[in-house]
Tab-separated table of C-alpha atoms in Angstrom:
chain	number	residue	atom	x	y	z
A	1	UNK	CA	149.821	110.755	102.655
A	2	UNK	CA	147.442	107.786	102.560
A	3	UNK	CA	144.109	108.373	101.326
A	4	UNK	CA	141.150	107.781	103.927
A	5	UNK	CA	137.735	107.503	102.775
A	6	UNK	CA	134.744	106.439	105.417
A	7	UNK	CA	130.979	106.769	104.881
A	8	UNK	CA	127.904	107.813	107.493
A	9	UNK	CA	124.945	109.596	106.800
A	10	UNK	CA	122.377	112.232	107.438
A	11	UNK	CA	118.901	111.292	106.679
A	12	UNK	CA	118.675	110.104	102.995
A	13	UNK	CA	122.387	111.365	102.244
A	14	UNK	CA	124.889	108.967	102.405
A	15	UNK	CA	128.225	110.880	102.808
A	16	UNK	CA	131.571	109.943	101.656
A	17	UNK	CA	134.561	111.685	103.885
A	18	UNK	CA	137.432	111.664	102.312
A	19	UNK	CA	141.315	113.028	103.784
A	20	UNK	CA	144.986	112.455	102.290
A	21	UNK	CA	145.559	112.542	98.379
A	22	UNK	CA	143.442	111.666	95.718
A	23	UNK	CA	146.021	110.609	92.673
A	24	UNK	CA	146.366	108.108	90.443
A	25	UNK	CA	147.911	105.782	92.865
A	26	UNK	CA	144.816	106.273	95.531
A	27	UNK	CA	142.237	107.335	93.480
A	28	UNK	CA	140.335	103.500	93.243
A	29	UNK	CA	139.914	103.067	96.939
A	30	UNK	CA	137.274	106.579	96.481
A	31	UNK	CA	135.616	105.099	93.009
A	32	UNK	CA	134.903	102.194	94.602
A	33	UNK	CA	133.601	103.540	97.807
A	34	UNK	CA	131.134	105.782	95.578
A	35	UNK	CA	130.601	103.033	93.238
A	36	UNK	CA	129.471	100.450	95.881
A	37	UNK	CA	127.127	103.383	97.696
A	38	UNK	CA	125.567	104.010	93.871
A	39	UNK	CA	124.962	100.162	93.042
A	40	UNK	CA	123.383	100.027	96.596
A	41	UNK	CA	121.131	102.101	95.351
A	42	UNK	CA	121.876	105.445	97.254
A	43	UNK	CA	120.775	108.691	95.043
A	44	UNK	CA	122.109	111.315	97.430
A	45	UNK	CA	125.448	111.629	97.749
A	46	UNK	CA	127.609	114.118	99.338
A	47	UNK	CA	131.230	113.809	98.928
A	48	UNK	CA	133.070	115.359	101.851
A	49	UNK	CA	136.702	116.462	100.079
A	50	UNK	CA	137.115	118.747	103.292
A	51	UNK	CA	140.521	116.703	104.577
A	52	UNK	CA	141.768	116.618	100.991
A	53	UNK	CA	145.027	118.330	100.320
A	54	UNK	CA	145.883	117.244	96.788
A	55	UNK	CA	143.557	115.821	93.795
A	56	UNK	CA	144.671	115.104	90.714
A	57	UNK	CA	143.411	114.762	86.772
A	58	UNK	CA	142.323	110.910	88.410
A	59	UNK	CA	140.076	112.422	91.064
A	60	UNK	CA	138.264	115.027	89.157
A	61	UNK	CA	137.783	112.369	86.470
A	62	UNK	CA	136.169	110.128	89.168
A	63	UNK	CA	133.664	112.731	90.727
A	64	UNK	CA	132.707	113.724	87.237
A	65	UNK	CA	131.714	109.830	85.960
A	66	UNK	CA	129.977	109.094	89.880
A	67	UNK	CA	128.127	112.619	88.909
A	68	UNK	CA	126.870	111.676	85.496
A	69	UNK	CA	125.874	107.867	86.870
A	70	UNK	CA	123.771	109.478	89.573
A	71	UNK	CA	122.330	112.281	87.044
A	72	UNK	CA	120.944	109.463	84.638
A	73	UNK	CA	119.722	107.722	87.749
A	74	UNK	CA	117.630	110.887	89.211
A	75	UNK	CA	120.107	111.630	91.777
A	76	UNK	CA	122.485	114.408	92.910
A	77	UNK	CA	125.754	114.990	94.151
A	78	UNK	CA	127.288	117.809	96.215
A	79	UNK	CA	130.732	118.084	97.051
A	80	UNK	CA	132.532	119.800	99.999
A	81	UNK	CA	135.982	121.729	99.309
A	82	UNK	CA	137.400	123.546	102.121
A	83	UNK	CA	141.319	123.293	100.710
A	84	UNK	CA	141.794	126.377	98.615
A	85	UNK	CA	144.288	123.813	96.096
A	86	UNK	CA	141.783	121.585	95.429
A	87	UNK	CA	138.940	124.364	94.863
A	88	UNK	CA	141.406	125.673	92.142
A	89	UNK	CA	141.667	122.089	90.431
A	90	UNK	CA	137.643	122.707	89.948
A	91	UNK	CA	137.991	126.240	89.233
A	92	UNK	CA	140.742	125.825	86.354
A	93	UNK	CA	138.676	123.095	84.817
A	94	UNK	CA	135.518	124.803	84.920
A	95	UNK	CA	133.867	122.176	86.883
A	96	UNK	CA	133.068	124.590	89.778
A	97	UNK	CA	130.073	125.494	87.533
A	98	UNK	CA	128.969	121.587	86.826
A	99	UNK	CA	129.582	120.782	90.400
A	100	UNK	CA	127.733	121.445	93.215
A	101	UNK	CA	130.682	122.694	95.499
A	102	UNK	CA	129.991	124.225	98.934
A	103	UNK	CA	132.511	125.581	101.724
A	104	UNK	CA	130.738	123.233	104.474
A	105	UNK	CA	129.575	119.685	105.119
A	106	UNK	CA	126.296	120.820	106.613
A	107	UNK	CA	125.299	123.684	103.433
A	108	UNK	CA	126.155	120.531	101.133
A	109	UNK	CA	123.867	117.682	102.647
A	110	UNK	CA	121.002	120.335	102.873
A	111	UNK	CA	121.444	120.869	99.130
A	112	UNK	CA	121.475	117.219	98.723
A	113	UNK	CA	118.960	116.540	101.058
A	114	UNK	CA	116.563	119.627	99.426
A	115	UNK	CA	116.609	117.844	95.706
A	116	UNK	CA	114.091	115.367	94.807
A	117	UNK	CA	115.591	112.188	94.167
């Protein structure tokens, strides 16, 4: 399955919506999309993973080097997993507790929204 990723927002988060696999293969299209939201000089990101079925090593390696760029830059990220497969690809790794993971799109731009950028 292709990977999709589109951007809109809500308020001062800019969200990144993201369906299909993220792999090695696809994984570039959603670094750059983060990338070019970060060097735009957005600080509150939420990364909508909701239509994700499959993430590899690739994409967790991604969302952990947007997460540290926006952490040095006084900004946040929250990420939405609704796919119990890819919440296990956090939970294995032990990012669950680095990452700011909610259930829902709306729980995870109020907790982007609600930190002080």
């Amino acid at each position: 399955m292709p990977i999709s990723v589109t951007t809109s927002e809500a308020g001062e988060v800019n969200i990144v919506h993201v369906s299909g696999e993220i792999d090695v293969a696809s994984a570039a299209v959603l670094r750059d999309a983060l990338e070019a939201l970060i060097a735009d000089g957005r600080r509150r990101l939420t990364l909508d993973l909701g239509g994700v079925t499959f993430m590899d090593s690739t994409g967790l390696g991604i969302v952990v080097g947007r997460l540290k760029k926006l952490t040095r830059h006084g900004g946040t990220l929250t990420v939405v997993v609704s796919h119990e497969r890819v919440l296990r690809v956090f939970t294995i790794t032990g990012l669950d507790r680095l990452i700011d993971i909610h259930p829902d799109l709306e729980g995870a731009v109020r907790a982007a929204g609600a930190v002080s950028a």
